[in-house]
Short mmCIF file of C-alpha atoms and ligand atoms in Angstrom, two decimals:
data_model
loop_
_atom_site.label_atom_id
_atom_site.label_comp_id
_atom_site.label_asym_id
_atom_site.label_seq_id
_atom_site.Cartn_x
_atom_site.Cartn_y
_atom_site.Cartn_z
CA MET A 109 122.52 126.91 74.38
CA ILE A 110 123.76 129.75 76.59
CA LEU A 111 120.23 130.41 77.87
CA GLU A 112 119.76 126.75 78.60
CA THR A 113 123.08 126.61 80.38
CA LEU A 114 121.99 129.45 82.62
CA ASN A 115 118.53 128.01 83.29
CA LEU A 116 119.38 126.30 86.53
CA MET A 117 115.78 125.37 87.22
CA HIS A 118 115.68 122.85 84.39
CA TYR A 119 119.20 121.47 84.22
CA ASN A 120 121.42 119.91 86.73
CA ILE A 121 124.43 122.16 86.60
CA THR A 122 126.91 119.29 86.68
CA SER A 123 125.31 117.76 83.58
CA VAL A 124 126.01 120.80 81.36
CA VAL A 125 129.51 121.82 82.51
CA PRO A 126 132.51 119.52 82.47
CA GLU A 127 133.03 117.79 85.80
CA VAL A 128 136.47 119.35 86.26
CA MET A 129 134.93 122.83 86.45
CA PRO A 130 134.01 123.84 90.03
CA THR A 131 130.29 124.59 90.61
CA ALA A 132 131.22 128.22 91.50
CA THR A 133 132.05 128.85 87.83
CA VAL A 134 128.53 129.86 86.77
CA PRO A 135 128.06 132.53 89.47
CA ILE A 136 131.53 133.86 88.61
CA LEU A 137 130.60 134.01 84.93
CA LEU A 138 127.39 135.82 85.83
CA LEU A 139 129.30 138.31 87.96
CA MET A 140 131.72 138.94 85.09
CA CYS A 141 128.83 139.59 82.70
CA PHE A 142 127.36 142.00 85.25
CA LEU A 143 130.70 143.84 85.61
CA PHE A 144 131.01 143.96 81.84
CA LEU A 145 127.58 145.61 81.61
CA ILE A 146 128.52 148.15 84.30
CA TRP A 147 131.80 148.86 82.52
CA ASN A 148 129.92 149.49 79.29
CA TYR A 149 127.36 151.65 81.09
CA GLU A 150 130.07 153.96 82.38
CA GLU A 151 131.77 154.13 79.00
CA THR A 152 128.61 155.27 77.17
CA SER A 153 127.79 158.17 79.51
CA SER A 154 129.35 161.28 77.99
CA ILE A 155 128.08 163.61 80.72
CA PRO A 156 130.63 164.35 83.45
CA GLY A 157 129.86 162.98 86.91
CA PRO A 158 130.90 160.40 89.48
CA GLY A 159 131.28 156.77 88.32
CA PHE A 160 128.51 154.17 88.72
CA CYS A 161 130.96 151.83 90.46
CA MET A 162 128.64 148.83 90.87
CA GLY A 163 125.87 150.99 92.31
CA ILE A 164 128.07 152.62 94.94
CA GLY A 165 128.09 155.91 92.98
CA PRO A 166 124.28 156.30 93.10
CA LEU A 167 124.25 155.43 96.80
CA ILE A 168 126.89 158.02 97.60
CA SER A 169 125.30 160.74 95.50
CA HIS A 170 121.83 160.25 97.03
CA GLY A 171 123.45 160.09 100.47
CA ARG A 172 125.18 163.40 99.80
CA PHE A 173 121.85 165.05 98.94
CA LEU A 174 120.30 163.80 102.17
CA TRP A 175 123.32 164.73 104.24
CA MET A 176 124.28 168.14 102.78
CA GLY A 177 120.85 169.32 101.65
CA VAL A 178 119.87 169.72 97.99
CA GLY A 179 121.35 173.18 97.45
CA ASN A 180 124.73 172.49 99.01
CA ALA A 181 125.01 169.13 97.24
CA CYS A 182 124.24 170.77 93.85
CA ASN A 183 126.88 173.45 94.39
CA TYR A 184 129.38 170.79 95.46
CA TYR A 185 128.76 168.68 92.35
CA ASN A 186 128.81 171.63 89.92
CA LYS A 187 132.09 172.81 91.42
CA MET A 188 133.54 169.30 91.20
CA TYR A 189 132.37 168.19 87.73
CA GLY A 190 131.39 171.38 85.87
CA GLU A 191 128.22 173.27 85.08
CA PHE A 192 126.52 170.36 83.30
CA MET A 193 126.93 167.16 85.23
CA ARG A 194 125.13 163.95 86.21
CA VAL A 195 124.46 162.24 89.55
CA TRP A 196 121.74 159.87 90.76
CA ILE A 197 118.83 160.51 93.09
CA SER A 198 116.88 157.40 94.16
CA GLY A 199 118.89 155.53 91.52
CA GLU A 200 117.53 157.82 88.77
CA GLU A 201 119.87 159.80 86.56
CA THR A 202 119.75 163.44 87.62
CA LEU A 203 121.43 166.33 85.84
CA ILE A 204 122.61 169.36 87.75
CA ILE A 205 122.90 172.33 85.43
CA SER A 206 124.16 175.84 86.11
CA LYS A 207 125.01 176.90 82.54
CA SER A 208 122.70 179.66 81.25
CA SER A 209 122.25 178.27 77.71
CA SER A 210 121.20 174.83 79.01
CA ILE A 211 118.95 176.32 81.72
CA PHE A 212 117.28 178.52 79.11
CA HIS A 213 116.69 175.47 76.89
CA VAL A 214 115.02 173.48 79.68
CA MET A 215 112.82 176.32 80.90
CA LYS A 216 111.68 177.20 77.39
CA HIS A 217 110.64 173.78 76.12
CA GLY A 218 107.36 171.97 76.78
CA GLN A 219 108.98 168.57 77.32
CA TYR A 220 110.29 169.76 80.70
CA ILE A 221 107.00 170.84 82.31
CA CYS A 222 107.16 168.16 85.02
CA ARG A 223 109.10 168.23 88.25
CA PHE A 224 110.40 165.23 90.18
CA GLY A 225 110.34 164.17 93.81
CA SER A 226 109.57 161.16 96.01
CA LYS A 227 106.01 159.99 95.24
CA LEU A 228 105.53 158.85 98.85
CA GLY A 229 106.94 162.11 100.18
CA LEU A 230 104.64 164.17 97.98
CA GLN A 231 101.68 161.95 98.95
CA CYS A 232 102.49 162.56 102.60
CA ILE A 233 102.21 166.35 102.20
CA GLY A 234 99.25 166.22 99.79
CA MET A 235 101.14 167.46 96.70
CA HIS A 236 101.13 164.22 94.69
CA GLU A 237 98.95 164.89 91.62
CA ASN A 238 97.22 167.67 93.55
CA GLY A 239 97.66 171.43 93.59
CA ILE A 240 100.18 173.01 91.25
CA ILE A 241 103.69 173.33 92.67
CA PHE A 242 104.76 169.67 92.57
CA ASN A 243 101.89 168.28 90.55
CA ASN A 244 103.74 165.91 88.21
CA ASN A 245 100.70 164.78 86.23
CA PRO A 246 100.88 167.01 83.12
CA ALA A 247 97.17 166.66 82.28
CA LEU A 248 96.02 167.58 85.81
CA TRP A 249 98.60 170.36 86.12
CA LYS A 250 97.34 171.87 82.84
CA GLU A 251 93.80 172.04 84.26
CA ILE A 252 94.95 173.71 87.47
CA ARG A 253 97.44 176.29 86.25
CA PRO A 254 94.87 178.64 84.57
CA PHE A 255 93.13 179.17 87.95
CA PHE A 256 96.43 180.48 89.34
CA THR A 257 97.30 182.51 86.24
CA LYS A 258 93.92 184.26 86.33
CA ALA A 259 94.11 185.09 90.04
CA LEU A 260 97.69 186.37 89.86
CA SER A 261 97.37 188.69 86.88
CA GLY A 262 95.04 191.39 85.47
CA PRO A 263 92.66 193.05 87.98
CA GLY A 264 93.89 190.79 90.83
CA LEU A 265 97.46 192.00 90.37
CA VAL A 266 96.37 195.67 90.37
CA ARG A 267 94.20 195.17 93.47
CA MET A 268 97.09 193.47 95.24
CA ILE A 269 99.09 196.73 95.29
CA ALA A 270 96.52 198.56 97.44
CA ILE A 271 96.07 195.41 99.58
CA CYS A 272 99.83 195.29 100.26
CA VAL A 273 99.95 199.00 101.14
CA GLU A 274 97.00 198.69 103.54
CA SER A 275 98.26 195.49 105.15
CA THR A 276 101.79 196.87 105.64
CA LYS A 277 100.45 200.07 107.19
CA ASP A 278 98.10 198.13 109.41
CA HIS A 279 100.89 195.82 110.62
CA LEU A 280 103.25 198.77 111.17
CA ASP A 281 100.56 200.50 113.24
CA ARG A 282 100.59 197.44 115.50
CA LEU A 283 104.38 197.15 115.55
CA LYS A 284 104.57 197.35 119.32
CA ASP A 285 102.64 194.06 119.58
CA VAL A 286 105.55 192.24 117.92
CA THR A 287 108.39 194.27 119.46
CA ALA A 288 110.47 192.48 122.09
CA GLY A 289 111.93 194.05 125.26
CA LEU A 290 115.01 195.58 123.62
CA GLY A 291 113.02 197.10 120.77
CA ASN A 292 113.92 194.26 118.43
CA ILE A 293 111.52 192.66 115.98
CA ASN A 294 111.52 189.20 114.41
CA VAL A 295 111.37 190.63 110.92
CA LEU A 296 111.01 187.33 109.12
CA ASN A 297 107.91 186.48 111.12
CA PHE A 298 106.59 190.00 110.63
CA MET A 299 107.01 189.67 106.85
CA ARG A 300 105.29 186.28 106.91
CA GLN A 301 102.32 187.81 108.68
CA ILE A 302 102.02 190.61 106.11
CA THR A 303 102.35 188.25 103.13
CA LEU A 304 99.85 185.79 104.60
CA ASP A 305 97.39 188.60 105.26
CA THR A 306 97.69 189.97 101.71
CA SER A 307 97.31 186.49 100.17
CA ASN A 308 94.27 185.80 102.32
CA THR A 309 92.65 189.13 101.42
CA LEU A 310 93.02 188.59 97.67
CA PHE A 311 92.58 184.82 97.31
CA LEU A 312 90.29 183.63 100.13
CA GLY A 313 88.87 186.47 102.21
CA ILE A 314 88.14 184.64 105.48
CA PRO A 315 89.43 186.02 108.82
CA LEU A 316 92.20 183.85 110.23
CA ASP A 317 94.67 183.62 113.10
CA GLU A 318 97.87 184.89 111.44
CA ASN A 319 100.29 183.65 114.10
CA ALA A 320 98.84 180.16 114.17
CA ILE A 321 98.76 179.76 110.38
CA VAL A 322 102.26 181.22 109.93
CA LEU A 323 103.61 178.60 112.32
CA LYS A 324 101.75 175.82 110.51
CA ILE A 325 103.13 177.06 107.16
CA GLN A 326 106.68 176.95 108.52
CA ASN A 327 106.18 173.38 109.73
CA TYR A 328 104.60 172.38 106.43
CA PHE A 329 107.58 173.80 104.57
CA ASP A 330 109.98 171.88 106.83
CA ALA A 331 108.06 168.67 106.08
CA TRP A 332 108.12 169.35 102.33
CA GLN A 333 111.85 169.99 102.43
CA ALA A 334 112.53 166.92 104.56
CA LEU A 335 110.43 164.48 102.51
CA LEU A 336 110.90 165.58 98.91
CA LEU A 337 113.90 163.38 98.13
CA LYS A 338 113.65 160.69 100.78
CA PRO A 339 114.14 157.13 99.49
CA ASP A 340 111.07 154.83 99.68
CA ILE A 341 112.58 152.84 102.54
CA PHE A 342 112.24 155.92 104.78
CA PHE A 343 108.46 155.65 104.50
CA LYS A 344 108.50 152.05 105.75
CA ILE A 345 109.42 153.29 109.24
CA SER A 346 106.45 155.30 110.45
CA TRP A 347 108.13 156.99 113.43
CA LEU A 348 110.63 158.59 111.03
CA TYR A 349 108.03 160.47 109.01
CA LYS A 350 105.14 160.78 111.54
CA LYS A 351 106.23 164.24 112.68
CA TYR A 352 106.19 165.54 109.08
CA GLU A 353 102.88 163.85 108.33
CA LYS A 354 101.41 165.63 111.32
CA SER A 355 102.76 169.04 110.20
CA ALA A 356 101.17 168.56 106.77
CA LYS A 357 97.90 167.38 108.32
CA ASP A 358 97.77 170.39 110.68
CA LEU A 359 97.99 172.93 107.87
CA LYS A 360 95.66 170.96 105.60
CA GLU A 361 93.02 170.80 108.33
CA ALA A 362 93.31 174.51 109.10
CA ILE A 363 92.87 175.37 105.41
CA GLU A 364 89.92 172.96 105.11
CA VAL A 365 88.16 174.80 107.94
CA LEU A 366 88.69 178.13 106.18
CA ILE A 367 87.40 176.75 102.87
CA GLU A 368 84.32 175.38 104.60
CA GLN A 369 83.64 178.86 105.99
CA LYS A 370 84.07 180.22 102.49
CA ARG A 371 81.53 177.71 101.14
CA GLN A 372 79.04 178.77 103.82
CA ARG A 373 79.57 182.41 102.98
CA LEU A 374 79.14 181.83 99.24
CA SER A 375 75.86 180.05 99.89
CA THR A 376 74.43 183.09 101.69
CA VAL A 377 75.78 186.17 99.84
CA GLU A 378 73.48 188.24 97.65
CA LYS A 379 75.87 189.56 95.02
CA LEU A 380 77.96 186.55 94.11
CA GLU A 381 80.07 188.44 91.55
CA GLU A 382 81.55 190.54 94.38
CA HIS A 383 82.94 187.39 95.98
CA MET A 384 84.46 185.76 92.91
CA ASP A 385 88.05 185.34 94.05
CA PHE A 386 90.51 182.45 93.59
CA ALA A 387 88.92 180.24 96.26
CA SER A 388 85.39 180.84 94.93
CA GLN A 389 86.45 179.92 91.39
CA LEU A 390 87.84 176.63 92.68
CA ILE A 391 84.79 175.87 94.82
CA PHE A 392 82.51 176.40 91.80
CA ALA A 393 84.80 174.23 89.65
CA GLN A 394 84.32 171.48 92.25
CA SER A 395 80.52 171.94 92.14
CA ARG A 396 80.66 171.51 88.35
CA GLY A 397 82.61 168.28 88.87
CA ASP A 398 85.79 169.69 87.25
CA LEU A 399 87.97 169.37 90.36
CA THR A 400 88.01 167.10 93.41
CA GLY A 401 87.56 168.56 96.89
CA GLU A 402 91.04 167.38 97.79
CA ASN A 403 92.49 169.26 94.84
CA VAL A 404 90.59 172.44 95.73
CA ASN A 405 91.97 172.31 99.29
CA GLN A 406 95.52 171.73 98.08
CA CYS A 407 95.32 174.60 95.55
CA VAL A 408 94.14 177.03 98.23
CA LEU A 409 96.84 175.75 100.59
CA GLU A 410 99.55 176.28 97.97
CA MET A 411 98.30 179.75 97.09
CA MET A 412 98.36 180.67 100.79
CA ILE A 413 101.89 179.35 101.39
CA ALA A 414 103.50 180.67 98.18
CA ALA A 415 104.15 184.23 99.36
CA PRO A 416 104.92 183.49 103.05
CA ASP A 417 107.46 180.89 101.87
CA THR A 418 109.31 182.98 99.27
CA LEU A 419 108.42 186.64 99.33
CA SER A 420 108.70 187.07 103.10
CA VAL A 421 112.21 185.58 103.16
CA THR A 422 113.22 187.74 100.16
CA LEU A 423 111.90 190.85 101.93
CA PHE A 424 113.77 189.87 105.07
CA PHE A 425 117.06 189.52 103.14
CA MET A 426 116.36 192.86 101.46
CA LEU A 427 115.91 194.66 104.78
CA VAL A 428 119.20 193.23 106.07
CA LEU A 429 120.91 194.38 102.84
CA ILE A 430 119.39 197.86 103.24
CA ALA A 431 120.72 198.07 106.79
CA GLU A 432 124.17 197.15 105.45
CA HIS A 433 124.15 199.55 102.49
CA PRO A 434 123.06 203.05 103.61
CA LYS A 435 124.03 204.60 100.25
CA VAL A 436 121.64 202.24 98.43
CA GLU A 437 118.93 203.13 100.95
CA ASP A 438 119.54 206.84 100.32
CA ASP A 439 119.27 206.39 96.56
CA MET A 440 116.01 204.49 96.96
CA MET A 441 114.55 207.06 99.34
CA LYS A 442 115.35 209.86 96.90
CA GLU A 443 113.58 207.98 94.14
CA ILE A 444 110.59 207.15 96.33
CA GLN A 445 110.24 210.78 97.31
CA ALA A 446 110.57 211.97 93.70
CA VAL A 447 108.12 209.45 92.24
CA ILE A 448 105.56 209.13 95.04
CA GLY A 449 105.93 212.14 97.32
CA ASP A 450 103.68 211.99 100.36
CA ARG A 451 100.92 209.72 99.06
CA ASP A 452 100.78 205.93 99.04
CA VAL A 453 102.42 203.95 96.26
CA GLN A 454 100.03 203.12 93.39
CA SER A 455 99.94 200.84 90.40
CA ASN A 456 101.19 203.45 87.89
CA ASP A 457 104.26 204.17 90.07
CA MET A 458 105.54 200.63 89.64
CA SER A 459 107.40 201.12 86.36
CA ASN A 460 108.93 204.42 87.56
CA LEU A 461 110.63 202.88 90.60
CA LYS A 462 113.81 201.92 88.71
CA VAL A 463 116.29 202.07 91.61
CA VAL A 464 113.92 200.07 93.81
CA GLU A 465 113.51 197.51 91.03
CA ASN A 466 117.28 197.21 90.52
CA PHE A 467 117.67 196.79 94.26
CA ILE A 468 115.04 194.01 94.35
CA ASN A 469 116.69 192.22 91.41
CA GLU A 470 120.17 192.53 92.85
CA SER A 471 118.93 191.24 96.24
CA MET A 472 117.36 188.19 94.57
CA ARG A 473 120.54 187.57 92.59
CA TYR A 474 122.96 188.04 95.48
CA GLN A 475 120.88 186.42 98.25
CA PRO A 476 118.17 184.29 96.59
CA VAL A 477 115.48 182.41 98.45
CA VAL A 478 114.87 179.95 95.61
CA ASP A 479 118.14 178.93 94.01
CA LEU A 480 117.05 175.60 92.50
CA VAL A 481 114.38 174.58 90.01
CA MET A 482 113.44 170.92 89.65
CA ARG A 483 112.24 169.46 86.35
CA LYS A 484 111.95 166.12 84.54
CA ALA A 485 112.54 165.33 80.84
CA LEU A 486 109.37 163.89 79.29
CA GLN A 487 111.12 163.10 75.96
CA ASP A 488 114.60 162.29 74.65
CA ASP A 489 116.50 165.46 73.80
CA VAL A 490 119.96 166.92 73.25
CA ILE A 491 120.97 169.86 75.43
CA ASP A 492 124.12 171.75 74.46
CA GLY A 493 125.41 168.61 72.73
CA TYR A 494 124.67 166.23 75.64
CA PRO A 495 122.11 163.48 75.04
CA VAL A 496 119.30 163.57 77.64
CA LYS A 497 117.08 160.50 77.99
CA ARG A 498 113.36 160.61 78.67
CA GLY A 499 112.74 160.34 82.42
CA THR A 500 115.96 162.09 83.42
CA ASN A 501 115.60 164.31 86.49
CA ILE A 502 116.96 167.82 86.15
CA ILE A 503 117.98 170.36 88.77
CA LEU A 504 118.57 173.87 87.43
CA ASN A 505 121.04 175.57 89.76
CA ILE A 506 119.93 179.15 89.05
CA GLY A 507 121.57 180.52 92.22
CA ARG A 508 124.98 179.41 90.95
CA MET A 509 124.24 180.59 87.39
CA HIS A 510 123.56 184.10 88.73
CA LYS A 511 127.08 184.22 90.11
CA LEU A 512 128.90 182.70 87.15
CA GLU A 513 127.88 184.52 84.00
CA PHE A 514 127.29 188.06 82.74
CA PHE A 515 127.30 190.18 85.92
CA PRO A 516 130.28 192.56 86.34
CA LYS A 517 130.53 192.06 90.12
CA PRO A 518 129.15 188.54 90.57
CA ASN A 519 130.21 187.99 94.16
CA GLU A 520 129.40 191.46 95.48
CA PHE A 521 126.13 193.10 96.33
CA SER A 522 126.16 196.04 93.92
CA LEU A 523 123.44 197.81 91.93
CA GLU A 524 126.06 198.12 89.16
CA ASN A 525 125.13 194.55 88.30
CA PHE A 526 121.79 195.83 86.99
CA GLU A 527 122.95 199.16 85.54
CA LYS A 528 122.99 197.72 82.04
CA ASN A 529 120.01 195.85 80.63
CA VAL A 530 120.40 192.17 81.68
CA PRO A 531 119.41 189.68 78.94
CA SER A 532 116.73 187.44 80.42
CA ARG A 533 118.72 184.22 79.93
CA TYR A 534 121.28 185.34 82.54
CA PHE A 535 118.78 186.24 85.26
CA GLN A 536 115.89 183.92 86.08
CA PRO A 537 114.97 184.21 89.81
CA PHE A 538 111.41 183.07 88.99
CA GLY A 539 112.21 180.63 86.21
CA PHE A 540 110.27 181.18 83.00
CA GLY A 541 108.39 179.37 80.24
CA PRO A 542 105.32 177.13 80.64
CA ARG A 543 106.30 175.98 84.16
CA GLY A 544 107.88 179.23 85.38
CA CYS A 545 106.67 180.96 88.56
CA VAL A 546 103.04 181.80 87.94
CA GLY A 547 103.30 184.54 90.60
CA LYS A 548 106.34 186.33 89.18
CA PHE A 549 104.55 189.55 88.18
CA ILE A 550 102.45 189.83 91.31
CA ALA A 551 105.54 189.03 93.41
CA MET A 552 107.41 192.01 91.94
CA VAL A 553 104.59 194.48 92.63
CA MET A 554 104.03 193.04 96.11
CA MET A 555 107.70 193.45 96.98
CA LYS A 556 107.72 197.03 95.69
CA ALA A 557 104.50 197.97 97.51
CA ILE A 558 105.50 196.43 100.85
CA LEU A 559 109.09 197.70 100.73
CA VAL A 560 108.19 201.25 99.72
CA THR A 561 105.41 201.51 102.32
CA LEU A 562 107.71 200.24 105.05
CA LEU A 563 110.71 202.38 104.07
CA ARG A 564 108.64 205.56 103.92
CA ARG A 565 107.89 205.13 107.61
CA TYR A 566 110.86 203.29 109.06
CA THR A 567 114.57 202.84 108.65
CA VAL A 568 115.95 199.48 109.74
CA GLN A 569 119.06 198.36 111.60
CA THR A 570 120.58 194.98 112.34
CA PRO A 571 121.98 194.30 115.83
CA LYS A 572 125.54 195.65 116.13
CA GLY A 573 128.10 193.54 114.34
CA ARG A 574 125.47 191.27 112.80
CA GLY A 575 124.69 191.14 109.12
CA LEU A 576 123.82 188.87 106.24
CA LYS A 577 127.07 186.95 106.60
CA ASN A 578 126.25 185.96 110.20
CA ILE A 579 122.81 184.67 109.35
CA GLN A 580 122.93 180.91 109.04
CA LYS A 581 121.02 179.81 105.97
CA SER A 582 119.85 176.31 105.36
CA ASN A 583 120.46 175.65 101.69
CA ASP A 584 118.16 172.75 101.11
CA LEU A 585 115.07 173.03 98.92
CA SER A 586 115.48 176.79 99.21
CA MET A 587 117.59 179.25 101.10
CA HIS A 588 115.66 179.82 104.32
CA PRO A 589 117.34 181.35 107.35
CA ASN A 590 117.69 179.00 110.28
CA GLU A 591 114.69 179.96 112.43
CA ARG A 592 116.33 179.15 115.74
CA GLN A 593 119.08 181.75 115.61
CA PRO A 594 118.74 185.10 117.38
CA PHE A 595 120.08 187.16 114.44
CA LEU A 596 116.74 187.36 112.67
CA GLU A 597 115.85 190.27 114.90
CA MET A 598 116.13 193.85 113.62
CA PHE A 599 115.33 197.33 114.88
CA PHE A 600 112.78 199.60 113.20
CA MET A 601 113.30 203.34 113.72
CA PRO A 602 110.69 205.89 112.65
CA ARG A 603 111.91 207.92 109.69
CA ARG A 604 111.21 211.50 110.62
CA ASN A 605 113.50 213.20 108.18
CA ILE A 606 112.21 211.76 104.93
CA ASP A 607 112.19 215.22 103.31
CA LYS A 608 115.77 215.79 104.34
CA CYS A 609 116.80 212.91 102.09
CA GLN A 610 115.61 214.89 99.09
CA ASP A 611 117.33 218.10 100.16
CA ASP A 612 120.74 216.39 100.51
C1 HEM B 17 110.32 186.46 95.65
C2 HEM B 17 109.26 185.72 95.43
C3 HEM B 17 109.21 184.49 94.59
C4 HEM B 17 110.21 183.77 94.01
C5 HEM B 17 111.71 184.05 94.06
C6 HEM B 17 109.60 182.65 93.31
C7 HEM B 17 110.30 181.71 92.58
C8 HEM B 17 109.71 180.63 91.96
C9 HEM B 17 110.42 179.65 91.17
C10 HEM B 17 111.92 179.68 90.88
C11 HEM B 17 109.52 178.74 90.76
C12 HEM B 17 109.82 177.51 89.88
C13 HEM B 17 109.78 177.98 88.45
C14 HEM B 17 110.21 176.99 87.40
O1 HEM B 17 110.07 175.77 87.57
O2 HEM B 17 110.71 177.45 86.36
C15 HEM B 17 108.24 179.12 91.27
C16 HEM B 17 107.07 178.42 91.07
C17 HEM B 17 105.86 178.84 91.53
N1 HEM B 17 105.56 180.02 92.18
FE1 HEM B 17 106.88 181.43 92.70
N2 HEM B 17 108.25 182.72 93.49
C18 HEM B 17 107.96 183.83 94.24
C19 HEM B 17 106.73 184.28 94.63
C20 HEM B 17 105.54 183.67 94.33
C21 HEM B 17 104.23 184.16 94.70
C22 HEM B 17 103.97 185.46 95.46
C23 HEM B 17 103.33 183.25 94.26
C24 HEM B 17 101.82 183.25 94.39
C25 HEM B 17 101.16 183.96 95.24
C26 HEM B 17 104.06 182.18 93.62
C27 HEM B 17 103.51 181.05 93.08
C28 HEM B 17 104.21 180.04 92.47
C29 HEM B 17 103.61 178.83 91.99
C30 HEM B 17 102.14 178.44 92.13
C31 HEM B 17 104.63 178.08 91.39
C32 HEM B 17 104.49 176.71 90.72
C33 HEM B 17 104.14 176.91 89.26
C34 HEM B 17 103.98 175.61 88.51
O3 HEM B 17 104.57 174.60 88.92
O4 HEM B 17 103.27 175.60 87.51
N3 HEM B 17 105.39 182.47 93.66
N4 HEM B 17 108.37 180.29 92.00
#
């Protein structure tokens, strides 16, 4: 009877309700039912967070992400509602978590191997169901990941140490080419060039124009950051996203040209086994029909941008921290001299560089480049007593976690934070588990090799009165310094008295 009453197509409304009732009654009843449902919806959610409020809550929370940037919005919400809270992004329930036990649970379990992000945004930059980083098709991602794991571990990882040493030395030899009038150097750009060069040497091996590709990578990253959480309506207005589409296309085309050169080279070389790097493996997988050409291009693109996007910024922050903490620099130099002496750093030195390792860890904790990890729940679950429905988006706020739990001086830069062994659940700059950073081991040796090689030759200084605090950082998808500010410049001074360090 109720259904019939509401079926306005078949019944004349005045024939089923008493004539005294105004015709507005049915819409009012419908509205009341709707409000009742909303009321119930809010009551059943046990996870802290802003109210649904007839859909206004989701609008405000998504608006806040677009307006403040993902990182700032996450910190705002965790501060406001606690370390396990719920908002909405594109109308979808999204948890923001900065509690170590819950973060550990998500990273460890296989039902969280997907990420989330706007499908149209990811399509625009070529990451939708392609490549690895934001490939949200579990079956495809599982096929791709072993190519990355193989290239970033074993013999490749060992070779990378010598490649980093050579590339750093080579770039330092040409330092005057990138030195401006006052002797200042754009260190971030310099680090991007070194990391691009090392990635190219190990994974692709085709000569390229470093400056041009570095610029394209920066623009690609900006597009990725801008489009990842945009609502679908944004993509209805082409002039809004055209600029980002072009940035993505520019880098994709440049990488396609390099891959084509690689194909040509592979078809002419005599000893194929000497050319079996990451790109070759992918090209052969395409020939076997295992991967599409589009996927091969995207995988190479992502391998080429991974280090210039993360490692270079981390190295930049580390150099600024070194300039600000001369005692830490002294301690590192003493260790470098004791472990390595006058030769180049090698693979078996890596585990003996304890002070350098603590410094790298503390830098990533105190001034991270990646402070958020995005995942999606593929099954219903309970995390720390909170029910989590299948399809829920999850943002792991690791940057905040690193300043909330375990460390004795959480808000200071101090190597004391790593004096004691840190249980892995409290420190996860690379994430972990099946979807953790596939480059985490190579990243550590790359940072050690580049840093040690640079510090053995140069000591660094920031412009007077400028330091980490003055550097404006955009805290969106990751913590990148604002490229347009002048404070990214530093001075490199030759280190003549390296032996003196040891005598002191
Ligand atoms: C300081 C340097 C780096 C930091 C802080 C970093 C951090 C991260 C983090 C937090 C993730 C997400 C992990 C998760 O979801 O649990 C990630 C993913 C990833 N990283 Fe790194 N990373 C670094 C360097 C590198 C390097 C050098 C490479 C390769 C050359 C690399 C390749 C990747 C790839 C391919 C993924 C996606 C893995 C997947 O989705 O399966 N990273 N990284």
